[in-house]
mmCIF file of C-alpha atoms and ligand atoms in Angstrom:
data_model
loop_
_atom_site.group_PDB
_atom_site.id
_atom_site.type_symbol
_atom_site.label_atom_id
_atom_site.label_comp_id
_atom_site.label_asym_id
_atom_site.label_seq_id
_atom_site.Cartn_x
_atom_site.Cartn_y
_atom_site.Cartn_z
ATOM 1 C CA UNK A 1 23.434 -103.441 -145.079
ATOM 2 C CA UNK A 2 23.641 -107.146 -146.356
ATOM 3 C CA UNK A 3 26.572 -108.383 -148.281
ATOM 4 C CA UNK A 4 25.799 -111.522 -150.297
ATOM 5 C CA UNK A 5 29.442 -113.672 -151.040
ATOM 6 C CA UNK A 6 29.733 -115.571 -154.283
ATOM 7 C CA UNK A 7 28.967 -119.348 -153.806
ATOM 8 C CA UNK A 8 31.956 -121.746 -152.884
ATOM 9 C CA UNK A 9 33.860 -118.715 -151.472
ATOM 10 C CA UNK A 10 37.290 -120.038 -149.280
ATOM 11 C CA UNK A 11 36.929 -119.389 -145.981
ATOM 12 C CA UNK A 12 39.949 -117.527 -145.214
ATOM 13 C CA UNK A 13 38.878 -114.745 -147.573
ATOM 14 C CA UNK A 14 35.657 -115.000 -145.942
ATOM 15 C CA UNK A 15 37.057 -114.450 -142.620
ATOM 16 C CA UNK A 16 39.315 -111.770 -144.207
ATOM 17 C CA UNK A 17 36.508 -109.829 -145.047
ATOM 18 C CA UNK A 18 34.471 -110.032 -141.585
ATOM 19 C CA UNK A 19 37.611 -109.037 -139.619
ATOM 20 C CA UNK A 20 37.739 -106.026 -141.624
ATOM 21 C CA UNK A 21 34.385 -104.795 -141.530
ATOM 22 C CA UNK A 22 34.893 -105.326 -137.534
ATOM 23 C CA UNK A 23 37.586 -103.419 -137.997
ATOM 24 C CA UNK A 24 35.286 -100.794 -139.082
ATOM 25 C CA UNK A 25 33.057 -100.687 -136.155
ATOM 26 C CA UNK A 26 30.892 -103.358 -137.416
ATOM 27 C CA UNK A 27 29.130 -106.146 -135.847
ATOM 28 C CA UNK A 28 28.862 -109.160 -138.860
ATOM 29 C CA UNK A 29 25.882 -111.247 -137.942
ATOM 30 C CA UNK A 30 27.153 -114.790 -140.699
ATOM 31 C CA UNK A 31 24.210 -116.859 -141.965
ATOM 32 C CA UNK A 32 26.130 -119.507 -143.844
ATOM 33 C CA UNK A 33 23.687 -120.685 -146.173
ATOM 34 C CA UNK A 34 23.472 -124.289 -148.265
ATOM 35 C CA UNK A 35 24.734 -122.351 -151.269
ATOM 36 C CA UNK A 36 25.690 -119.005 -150.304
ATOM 37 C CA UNK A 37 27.008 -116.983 -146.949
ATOM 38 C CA UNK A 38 25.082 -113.378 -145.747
ATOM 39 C CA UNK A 39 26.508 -111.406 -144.008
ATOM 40 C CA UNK A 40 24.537 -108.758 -142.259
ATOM 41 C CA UNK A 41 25.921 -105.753 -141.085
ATOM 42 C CA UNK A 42 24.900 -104.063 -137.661
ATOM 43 C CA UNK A 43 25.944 -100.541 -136.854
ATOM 44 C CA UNK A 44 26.511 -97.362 -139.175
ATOM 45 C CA UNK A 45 27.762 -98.137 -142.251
ATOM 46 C CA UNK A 46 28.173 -94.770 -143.558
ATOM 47 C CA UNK A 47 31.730 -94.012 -143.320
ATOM 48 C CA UNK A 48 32.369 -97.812 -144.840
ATOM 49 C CA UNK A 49 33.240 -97.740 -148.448
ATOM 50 C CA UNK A 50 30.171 -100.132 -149.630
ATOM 51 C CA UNK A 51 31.232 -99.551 -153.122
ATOM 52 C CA UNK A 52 34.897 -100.909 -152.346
ATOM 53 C CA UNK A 53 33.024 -103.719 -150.628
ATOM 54 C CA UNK A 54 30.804 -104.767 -153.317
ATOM 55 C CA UNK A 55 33.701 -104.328 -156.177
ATOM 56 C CA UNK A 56 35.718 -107.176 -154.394
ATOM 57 C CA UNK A 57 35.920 -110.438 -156.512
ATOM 58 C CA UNK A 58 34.076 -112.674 -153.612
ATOM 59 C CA UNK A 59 31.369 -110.511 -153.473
ATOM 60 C CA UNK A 60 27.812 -111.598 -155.240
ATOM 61 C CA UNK A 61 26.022 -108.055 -154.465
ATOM 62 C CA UNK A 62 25.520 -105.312 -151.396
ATOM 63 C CA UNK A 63 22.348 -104.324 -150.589
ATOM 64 C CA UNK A 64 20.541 -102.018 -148.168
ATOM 65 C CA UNK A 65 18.336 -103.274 -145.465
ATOM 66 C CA UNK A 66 16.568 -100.311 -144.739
ATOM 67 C CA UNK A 67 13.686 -102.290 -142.168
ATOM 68 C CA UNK A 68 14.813 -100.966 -138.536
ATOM 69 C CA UNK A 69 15.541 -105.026 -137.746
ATOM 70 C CA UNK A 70 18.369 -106.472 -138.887
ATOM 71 C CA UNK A 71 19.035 -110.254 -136.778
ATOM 72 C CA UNK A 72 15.139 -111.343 -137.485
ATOM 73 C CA UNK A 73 15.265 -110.173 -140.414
ATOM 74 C CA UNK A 74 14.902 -112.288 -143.471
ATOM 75 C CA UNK A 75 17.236 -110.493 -145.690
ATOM 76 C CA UNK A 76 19.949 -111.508 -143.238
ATOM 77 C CA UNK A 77 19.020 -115.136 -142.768
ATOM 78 C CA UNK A 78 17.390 -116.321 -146.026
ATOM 79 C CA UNK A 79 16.604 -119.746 -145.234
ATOM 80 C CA UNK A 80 13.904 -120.589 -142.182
ATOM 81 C CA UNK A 81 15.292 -120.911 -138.588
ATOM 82 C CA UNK A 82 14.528 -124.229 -137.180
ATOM 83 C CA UNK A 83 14.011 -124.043 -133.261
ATOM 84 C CA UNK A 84 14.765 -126.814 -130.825
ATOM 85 C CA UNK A 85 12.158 -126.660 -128.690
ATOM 86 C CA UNK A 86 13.490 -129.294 -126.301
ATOM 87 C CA UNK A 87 14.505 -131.269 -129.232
ATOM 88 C CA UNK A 88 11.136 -130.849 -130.450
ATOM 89 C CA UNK A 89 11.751 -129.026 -134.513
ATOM 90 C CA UNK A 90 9.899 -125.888 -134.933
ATOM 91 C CA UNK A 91 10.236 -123.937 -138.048
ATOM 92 C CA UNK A 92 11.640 -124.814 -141.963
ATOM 93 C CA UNK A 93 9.327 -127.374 -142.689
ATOM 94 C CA UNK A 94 8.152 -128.682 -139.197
ATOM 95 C CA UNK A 95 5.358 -128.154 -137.543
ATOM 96 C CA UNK A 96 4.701 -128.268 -134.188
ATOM 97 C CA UNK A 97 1.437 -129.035 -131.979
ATOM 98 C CA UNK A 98 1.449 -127.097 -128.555
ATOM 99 C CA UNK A 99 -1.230 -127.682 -126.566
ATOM 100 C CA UNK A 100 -2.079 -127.838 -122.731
ATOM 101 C CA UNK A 101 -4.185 -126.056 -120.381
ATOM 102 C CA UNK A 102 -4.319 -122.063 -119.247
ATOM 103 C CA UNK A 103 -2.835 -122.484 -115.969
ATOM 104 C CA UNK A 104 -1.026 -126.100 -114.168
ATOM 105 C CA UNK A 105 -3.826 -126.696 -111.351
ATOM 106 C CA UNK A 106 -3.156 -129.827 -110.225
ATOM 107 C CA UNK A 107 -0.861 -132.956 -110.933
ATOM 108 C CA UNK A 108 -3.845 -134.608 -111.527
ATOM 109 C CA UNK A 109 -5.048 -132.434 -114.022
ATOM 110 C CA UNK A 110 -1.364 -131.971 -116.152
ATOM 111 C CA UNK A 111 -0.645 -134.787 -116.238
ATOM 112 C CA UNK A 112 -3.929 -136.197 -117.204
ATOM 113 C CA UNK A 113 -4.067 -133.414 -119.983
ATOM 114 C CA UNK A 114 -0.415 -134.214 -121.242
ATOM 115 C CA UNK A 115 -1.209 -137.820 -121.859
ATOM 116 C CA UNK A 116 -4.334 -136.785 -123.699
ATOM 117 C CA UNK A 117 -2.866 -134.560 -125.939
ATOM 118 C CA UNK A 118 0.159 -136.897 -126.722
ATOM 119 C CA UNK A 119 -1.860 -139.416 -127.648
ATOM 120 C CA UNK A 120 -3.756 -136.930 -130.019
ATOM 121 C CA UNK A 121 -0.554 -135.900 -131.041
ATOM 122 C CA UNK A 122 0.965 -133.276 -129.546
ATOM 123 C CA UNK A 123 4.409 -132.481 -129.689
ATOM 124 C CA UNK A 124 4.842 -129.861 -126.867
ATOM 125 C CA UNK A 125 3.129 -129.303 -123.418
ATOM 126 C CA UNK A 126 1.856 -126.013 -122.732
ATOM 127 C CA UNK A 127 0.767 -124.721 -119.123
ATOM 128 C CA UNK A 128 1.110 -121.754 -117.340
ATOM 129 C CA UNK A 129 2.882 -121.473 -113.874
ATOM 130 C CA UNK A 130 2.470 -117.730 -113.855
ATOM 131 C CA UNK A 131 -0.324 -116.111 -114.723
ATOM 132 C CA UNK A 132 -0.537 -112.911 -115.702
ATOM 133 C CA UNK A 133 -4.031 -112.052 -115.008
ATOM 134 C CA UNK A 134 -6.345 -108.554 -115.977
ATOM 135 C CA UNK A 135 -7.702 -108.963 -111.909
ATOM 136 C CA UNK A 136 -4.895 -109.097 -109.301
ATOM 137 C CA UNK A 137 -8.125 -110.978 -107.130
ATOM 138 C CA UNK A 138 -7.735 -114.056 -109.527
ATOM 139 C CA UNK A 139 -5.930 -117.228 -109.279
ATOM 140 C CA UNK A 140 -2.135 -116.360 -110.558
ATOM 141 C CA UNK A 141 -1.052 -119.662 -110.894
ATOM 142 C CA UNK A 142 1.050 -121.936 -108.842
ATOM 143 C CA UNK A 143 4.404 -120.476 -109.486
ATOM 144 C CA UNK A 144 7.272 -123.125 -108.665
ATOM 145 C CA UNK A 145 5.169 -125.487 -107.769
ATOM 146 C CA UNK A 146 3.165 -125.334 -111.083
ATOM 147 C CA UNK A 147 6.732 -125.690 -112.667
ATOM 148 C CA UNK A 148 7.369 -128.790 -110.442
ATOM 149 C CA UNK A 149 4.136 -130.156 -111.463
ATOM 150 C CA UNK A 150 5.091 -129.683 -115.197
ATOM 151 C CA UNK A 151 8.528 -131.692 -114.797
ATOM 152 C CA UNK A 152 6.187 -134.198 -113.341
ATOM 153 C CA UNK A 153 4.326 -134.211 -116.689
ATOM 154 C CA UNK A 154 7.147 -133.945 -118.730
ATOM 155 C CA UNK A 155 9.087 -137.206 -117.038
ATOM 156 C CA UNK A 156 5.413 -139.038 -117.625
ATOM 157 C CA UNK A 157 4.792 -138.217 -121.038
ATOM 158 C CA UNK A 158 8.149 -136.743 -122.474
ATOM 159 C CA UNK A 159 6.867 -133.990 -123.947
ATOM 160 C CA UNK A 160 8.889 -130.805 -123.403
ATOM 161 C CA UNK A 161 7.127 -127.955 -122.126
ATOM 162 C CA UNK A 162 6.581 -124.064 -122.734
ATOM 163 C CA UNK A 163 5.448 -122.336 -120.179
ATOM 164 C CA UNK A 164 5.604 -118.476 -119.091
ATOM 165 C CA UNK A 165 8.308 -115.820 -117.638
ATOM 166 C CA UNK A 166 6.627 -112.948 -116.194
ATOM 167 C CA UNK A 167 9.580 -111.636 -114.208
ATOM 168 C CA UNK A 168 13.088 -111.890 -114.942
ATOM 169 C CA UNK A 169 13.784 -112.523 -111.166
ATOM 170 C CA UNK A 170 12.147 -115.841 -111.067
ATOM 171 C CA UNK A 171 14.586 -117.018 -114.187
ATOM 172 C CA UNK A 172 16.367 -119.364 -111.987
ATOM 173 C CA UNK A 173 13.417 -121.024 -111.666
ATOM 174 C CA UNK A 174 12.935 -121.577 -115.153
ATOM 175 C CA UNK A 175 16.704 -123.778 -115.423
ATOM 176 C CA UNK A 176 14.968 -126.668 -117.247
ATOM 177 C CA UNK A 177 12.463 -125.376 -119.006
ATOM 178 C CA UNK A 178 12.136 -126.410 -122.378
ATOM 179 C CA UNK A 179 10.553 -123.215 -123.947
ATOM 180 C CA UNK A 180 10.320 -119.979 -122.397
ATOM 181 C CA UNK A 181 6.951 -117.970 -122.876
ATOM 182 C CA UNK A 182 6.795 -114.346 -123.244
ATOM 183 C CA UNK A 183 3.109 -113.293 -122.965
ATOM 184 C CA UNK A 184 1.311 -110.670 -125.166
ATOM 185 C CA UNK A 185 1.426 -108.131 -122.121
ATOM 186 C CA UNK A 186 4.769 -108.573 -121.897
ATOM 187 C CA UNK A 187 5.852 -108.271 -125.107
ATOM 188 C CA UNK A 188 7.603 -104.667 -125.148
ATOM 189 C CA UNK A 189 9.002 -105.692 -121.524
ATOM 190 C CA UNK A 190 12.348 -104.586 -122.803
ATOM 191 C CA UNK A 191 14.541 -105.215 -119.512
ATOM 192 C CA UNK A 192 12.668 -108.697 -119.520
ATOM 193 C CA UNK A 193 13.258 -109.239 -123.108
ATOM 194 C CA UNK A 194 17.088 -107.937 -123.231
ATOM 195 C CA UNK A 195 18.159 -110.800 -119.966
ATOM 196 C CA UNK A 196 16.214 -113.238 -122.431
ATOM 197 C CA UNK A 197 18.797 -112.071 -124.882
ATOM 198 C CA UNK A 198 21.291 -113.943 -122.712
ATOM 199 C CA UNK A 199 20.218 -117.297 -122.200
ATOM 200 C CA UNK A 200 20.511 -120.159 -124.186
ATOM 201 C CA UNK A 201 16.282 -121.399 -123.692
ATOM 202 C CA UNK A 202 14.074 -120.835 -126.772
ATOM 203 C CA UNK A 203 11.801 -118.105 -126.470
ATOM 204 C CA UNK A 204 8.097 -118.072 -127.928
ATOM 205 C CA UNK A 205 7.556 -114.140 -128.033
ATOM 206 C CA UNK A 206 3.321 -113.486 -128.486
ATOM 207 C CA UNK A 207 2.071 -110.469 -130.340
ATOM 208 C CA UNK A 208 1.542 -107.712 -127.923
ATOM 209 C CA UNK A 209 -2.563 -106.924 -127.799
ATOM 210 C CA UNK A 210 -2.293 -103.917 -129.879
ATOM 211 C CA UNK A 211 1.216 -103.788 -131.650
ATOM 212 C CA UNK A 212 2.077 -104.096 -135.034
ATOM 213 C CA UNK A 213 4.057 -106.653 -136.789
ATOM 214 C CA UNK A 214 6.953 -104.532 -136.949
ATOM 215 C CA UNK A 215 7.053 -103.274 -132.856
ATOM 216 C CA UNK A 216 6.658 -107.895 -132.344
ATOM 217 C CA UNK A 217 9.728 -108.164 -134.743
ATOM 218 C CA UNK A 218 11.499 -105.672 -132.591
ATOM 219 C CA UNK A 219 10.779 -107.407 -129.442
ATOM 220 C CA UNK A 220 12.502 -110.448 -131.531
ATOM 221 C CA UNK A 221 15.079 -108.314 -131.928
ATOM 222 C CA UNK A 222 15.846 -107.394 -128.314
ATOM 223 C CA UNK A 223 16.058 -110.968 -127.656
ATOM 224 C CA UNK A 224 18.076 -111.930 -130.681
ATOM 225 C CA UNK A 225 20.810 -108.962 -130.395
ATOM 226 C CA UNK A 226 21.609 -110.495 -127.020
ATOM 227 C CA UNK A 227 22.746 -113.937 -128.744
ATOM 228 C CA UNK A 228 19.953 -116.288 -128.153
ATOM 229 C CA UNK A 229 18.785 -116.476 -131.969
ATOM 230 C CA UNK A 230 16.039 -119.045 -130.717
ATOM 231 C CA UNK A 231 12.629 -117.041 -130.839
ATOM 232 C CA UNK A 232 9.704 -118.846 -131.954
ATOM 233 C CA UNK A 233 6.997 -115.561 -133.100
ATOM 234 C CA UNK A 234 3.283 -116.312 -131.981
ATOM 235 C CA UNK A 235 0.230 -114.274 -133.445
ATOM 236 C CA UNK A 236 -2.551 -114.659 -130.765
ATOM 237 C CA UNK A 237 -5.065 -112.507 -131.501
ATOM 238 C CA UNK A 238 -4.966 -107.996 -131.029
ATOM 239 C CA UNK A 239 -7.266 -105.488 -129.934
ATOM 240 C CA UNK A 240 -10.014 -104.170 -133.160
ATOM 241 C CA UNK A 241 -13.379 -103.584 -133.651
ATOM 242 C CA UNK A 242 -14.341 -107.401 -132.126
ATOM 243 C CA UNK A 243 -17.651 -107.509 -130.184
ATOM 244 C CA UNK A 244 -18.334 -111.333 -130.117
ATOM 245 C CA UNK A 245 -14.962 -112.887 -129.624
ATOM 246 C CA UNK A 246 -11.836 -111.629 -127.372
ATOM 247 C CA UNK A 247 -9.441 -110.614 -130.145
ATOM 248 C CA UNK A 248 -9.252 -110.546 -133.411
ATOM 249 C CA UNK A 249 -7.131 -113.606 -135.042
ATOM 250 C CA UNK A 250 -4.883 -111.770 -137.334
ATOM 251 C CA UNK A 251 -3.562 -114.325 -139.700
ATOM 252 C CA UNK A 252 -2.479 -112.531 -142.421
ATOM 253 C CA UNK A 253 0.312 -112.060 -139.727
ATOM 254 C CA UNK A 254 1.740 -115.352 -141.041
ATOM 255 C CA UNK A 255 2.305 -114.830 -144.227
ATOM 256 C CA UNK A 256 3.621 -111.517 -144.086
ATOM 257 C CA UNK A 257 5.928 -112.341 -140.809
ATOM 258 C CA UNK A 258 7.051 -115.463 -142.972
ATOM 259 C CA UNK A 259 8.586 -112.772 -145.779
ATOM 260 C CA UNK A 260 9.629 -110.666 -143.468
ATOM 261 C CA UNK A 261 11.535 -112.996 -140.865
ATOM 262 C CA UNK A 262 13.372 -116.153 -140.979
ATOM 263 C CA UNK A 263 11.699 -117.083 -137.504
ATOM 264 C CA UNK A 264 8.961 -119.919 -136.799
ATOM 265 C CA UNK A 265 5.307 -117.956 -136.727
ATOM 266 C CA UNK A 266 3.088 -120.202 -134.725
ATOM 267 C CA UNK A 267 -0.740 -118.995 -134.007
ATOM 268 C CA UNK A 268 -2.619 -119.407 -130.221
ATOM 269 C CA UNK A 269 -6.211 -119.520 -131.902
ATOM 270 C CA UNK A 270 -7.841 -120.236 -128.362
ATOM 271 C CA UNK A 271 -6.565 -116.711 -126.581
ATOM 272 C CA UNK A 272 -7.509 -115.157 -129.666
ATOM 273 C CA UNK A 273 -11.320 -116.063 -129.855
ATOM 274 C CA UNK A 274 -11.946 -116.998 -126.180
ATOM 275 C CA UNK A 275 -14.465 -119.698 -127.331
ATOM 276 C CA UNK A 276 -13.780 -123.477 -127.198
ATOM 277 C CA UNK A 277 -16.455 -123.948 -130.754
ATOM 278 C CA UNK A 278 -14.448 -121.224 -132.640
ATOM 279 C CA UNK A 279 -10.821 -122.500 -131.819
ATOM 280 C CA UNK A 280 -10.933 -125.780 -134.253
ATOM 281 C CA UNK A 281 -11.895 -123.710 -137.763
ATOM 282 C CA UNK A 282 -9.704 -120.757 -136.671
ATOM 283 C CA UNK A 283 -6.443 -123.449 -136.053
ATOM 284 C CA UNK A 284 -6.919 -124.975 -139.413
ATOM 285 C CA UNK A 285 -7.456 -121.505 -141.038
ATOM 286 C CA UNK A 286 -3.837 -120.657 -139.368
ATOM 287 C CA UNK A 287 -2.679 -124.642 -140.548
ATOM 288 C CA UNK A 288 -3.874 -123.296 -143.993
ATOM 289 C CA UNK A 289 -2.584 -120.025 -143.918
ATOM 290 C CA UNK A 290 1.258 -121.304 -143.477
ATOM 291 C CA UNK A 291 1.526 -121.399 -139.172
ATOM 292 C CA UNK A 292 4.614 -123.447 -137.808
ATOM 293 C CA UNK A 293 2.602 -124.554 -135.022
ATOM 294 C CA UNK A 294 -0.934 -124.148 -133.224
ATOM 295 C CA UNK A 295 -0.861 -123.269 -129.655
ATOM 296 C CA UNK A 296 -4.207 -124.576 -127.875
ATOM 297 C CA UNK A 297 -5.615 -124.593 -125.042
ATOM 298 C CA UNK A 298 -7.005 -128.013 -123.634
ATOM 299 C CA UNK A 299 -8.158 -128.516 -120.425
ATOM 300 C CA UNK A 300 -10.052 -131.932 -118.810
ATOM 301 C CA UNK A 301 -12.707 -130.101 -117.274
ATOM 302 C CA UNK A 302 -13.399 -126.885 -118.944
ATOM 303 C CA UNK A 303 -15.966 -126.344 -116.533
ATOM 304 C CA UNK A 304 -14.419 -126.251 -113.409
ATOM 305 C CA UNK A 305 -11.020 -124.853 -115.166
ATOM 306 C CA UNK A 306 -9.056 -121.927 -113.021
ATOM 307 C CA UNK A 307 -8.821 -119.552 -115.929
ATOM 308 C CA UNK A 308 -9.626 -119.293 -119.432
ATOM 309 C CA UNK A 309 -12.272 -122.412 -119.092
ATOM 310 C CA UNK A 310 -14.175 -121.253 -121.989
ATOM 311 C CA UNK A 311 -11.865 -121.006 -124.896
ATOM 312 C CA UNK A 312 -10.700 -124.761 -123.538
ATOM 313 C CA UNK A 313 -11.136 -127.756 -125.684
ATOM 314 C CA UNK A 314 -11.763 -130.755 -123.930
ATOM 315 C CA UNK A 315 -9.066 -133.843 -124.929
ATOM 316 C CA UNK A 316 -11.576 -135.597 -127.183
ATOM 317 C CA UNK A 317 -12.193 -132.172 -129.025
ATOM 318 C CA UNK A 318 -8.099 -132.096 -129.351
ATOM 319 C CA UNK A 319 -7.849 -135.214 -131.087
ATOM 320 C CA UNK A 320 -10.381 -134.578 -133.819
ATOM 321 C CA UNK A 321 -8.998 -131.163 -134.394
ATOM 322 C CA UNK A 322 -5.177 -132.882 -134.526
ATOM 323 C CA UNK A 323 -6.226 -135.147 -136.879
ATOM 324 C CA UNK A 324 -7.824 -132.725 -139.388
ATOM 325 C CA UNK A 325 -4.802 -130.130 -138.758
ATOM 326 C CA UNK A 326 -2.822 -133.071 -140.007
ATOM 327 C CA UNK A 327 -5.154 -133.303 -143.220
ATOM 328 C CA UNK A 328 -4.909 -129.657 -143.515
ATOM 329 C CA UNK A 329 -1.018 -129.707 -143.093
ATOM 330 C CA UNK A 330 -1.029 -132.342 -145.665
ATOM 331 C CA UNK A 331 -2.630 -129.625 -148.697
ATOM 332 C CA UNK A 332 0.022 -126.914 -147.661
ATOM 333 C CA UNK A 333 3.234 -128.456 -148.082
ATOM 334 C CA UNK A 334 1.908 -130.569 -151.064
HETATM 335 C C1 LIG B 401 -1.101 -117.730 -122.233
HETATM 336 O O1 LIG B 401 -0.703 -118.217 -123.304
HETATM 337 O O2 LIG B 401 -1.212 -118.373 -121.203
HETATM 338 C C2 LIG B 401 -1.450 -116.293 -122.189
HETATM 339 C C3 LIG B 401 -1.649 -115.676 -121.024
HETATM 340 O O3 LIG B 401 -1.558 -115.741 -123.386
HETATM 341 P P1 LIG B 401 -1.436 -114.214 -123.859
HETATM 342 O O4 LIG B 401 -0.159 -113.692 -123.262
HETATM 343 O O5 LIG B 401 -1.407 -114.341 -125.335
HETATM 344 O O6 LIG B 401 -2.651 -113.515 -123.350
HETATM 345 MN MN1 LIG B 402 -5.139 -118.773 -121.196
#
């Protein structure tokens, strides 16, 4: 249930009104808008007179939300979340460029690839420190001291960095991380996802391998209900009928997750083909398609690269596609 006030409404009726639907066994999620307030209702609302509700003289209109979300949900929040991603906008307008190998190797290597991409014009350094990989016999990344490594980069370049959270005992680790990743087989890790729901980091939830929009948006939600409202969504590609590339990019994800959420959709086009040649067209078909950010993978020397070396641009490939996602970005908010 969503119950729209009248614009310019004082705030001690306002508050009036919230401590009484507490009082009703209510939680009141407030989205204080630039001309009007929401409040969104959390709980069962049946025994609650709605009518009485909506006949008060503050009251604009009541409305069912009958989607099984509520705090992602756009009805709730009208306007876009913005999400500091260590102080880095994403969301409402900004756009952000992620970018950064598979997996931190080597100092050498991160913080090579960090310069590289901030001079292309990245906004965000991405790098995982734990892997979560399909063969237990491959490298699973450096753990802390892939993090350490990453600080490394960040204090060279100052570009904040996302990186991923397999298992909630290894948060401490993750004190001064900028963004925390949760990766697409993690995404319905519910005990993960509910801790998440207690710290105050950004989260960038990716799209499960074969879930829907809705189950992602519940994920969101497990986060959310917790009290961190800061989750970036990220479409990166599901499970279909694809025989040539590793997933299939679904990007009509980002339009519809863009009417159905306030949050920031970004899209990862590199996990989602698995080859370096297709990532460019597939980021600016996600630039054109309304994405809050691109999420790709860059490496120095795809080569020789520890995982995921084949869906890896190489820096000079970056900056070309940076420069035309800029063009791109240019047509869509025109
Ligand atoms: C990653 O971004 O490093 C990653 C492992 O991606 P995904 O969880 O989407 O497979
Ligand atoms: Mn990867």
């Amino acid at each position: 249930m969503i119950v729209v006030l009248k614009p310019g409404v004082a705030r001690e009726k306002k508050e009036g009104l919230i401590q009484w639907l507490e009082r009703q066994g209510l939680q009141v999620h407030v989205s204080d808008g630039q001309f009007q307030t929401v409040l969104g209702l959390i709980g069962d609302a049946a025994h609650v007179d709605m009518d009485l509700v909506g006949s008060l003289e503050i009251v604009d209109k009541v409305s069912r939300v009958t989607e099984p979300f509520k705090c992602c949900n756009r009805k709730f929040h009208p306007e876009d979340l913005v999400v500091s991603a260590g102080g880095v906008p994403v969301g409402g307008g900004h756009f952000a460029m992620i970018a950064g190998p598979c997996s931190v190797e080597t100092e050498e290597q991160i913080v090579g690839v960090a310069k590289a991409v901030k001079a292309a014009g990245a906004d965000l350094l991405r790098g995982g420190a734990f892997k979560p990989r399909t063969s237990p016999y491959d490298f699973s990344g450096l753990k802390a001291e892939g993090l350490e490594l990453l600080r490394v980069a960040r204090a060279e370049t100052g570009l904040p960095f996302v990186t991923e959270l397999m298992d909630i005992r290894d948060l401490e680790l993750f004190a001064d991380v900028d963004v925390i990743q949760v990766g697409a087989r993690n995404m319905q890790n519910f005990d993960l996802l509910r801790e998440l729901g207690h710290c105050d980091k950004p989260v960038l939830l990716k799209r499960g391998l074969a879930n829907t929009l809705r189950e992602l948006l519940m994920s969101a939600e497990y986060v959310m209900s917790g009290g961190n409202e800061q989750v970036i969504l990220c479409e990166r590609g599901i499970r279909s009928f694809a025989d040539y590339t590793r997933n299939t990019l679904d990007l009509s994800a980002v339009p519809m997750l863009h009417e159905l959420s306030h949050l920031p959709v970004i899209v990862d086009p590199s996990h989602a083909t698995g080859l370096a040649r297709l990532v460019p067209p597939m980021a600016l078909a996600a630039v054109a398609a309304g994405a809050d950010g691109v999420m790709v993978e860059v490496h120095n020397d795809p080569l020789n690269a520890l995982c995921d070396g084949a869906q890896a641009l190489r820096p000079e490939e970056y900056e070309k596609l940076a420069a035309k996602v800029r063009e791109i970005r240019k047509v869509v908010t025109a």
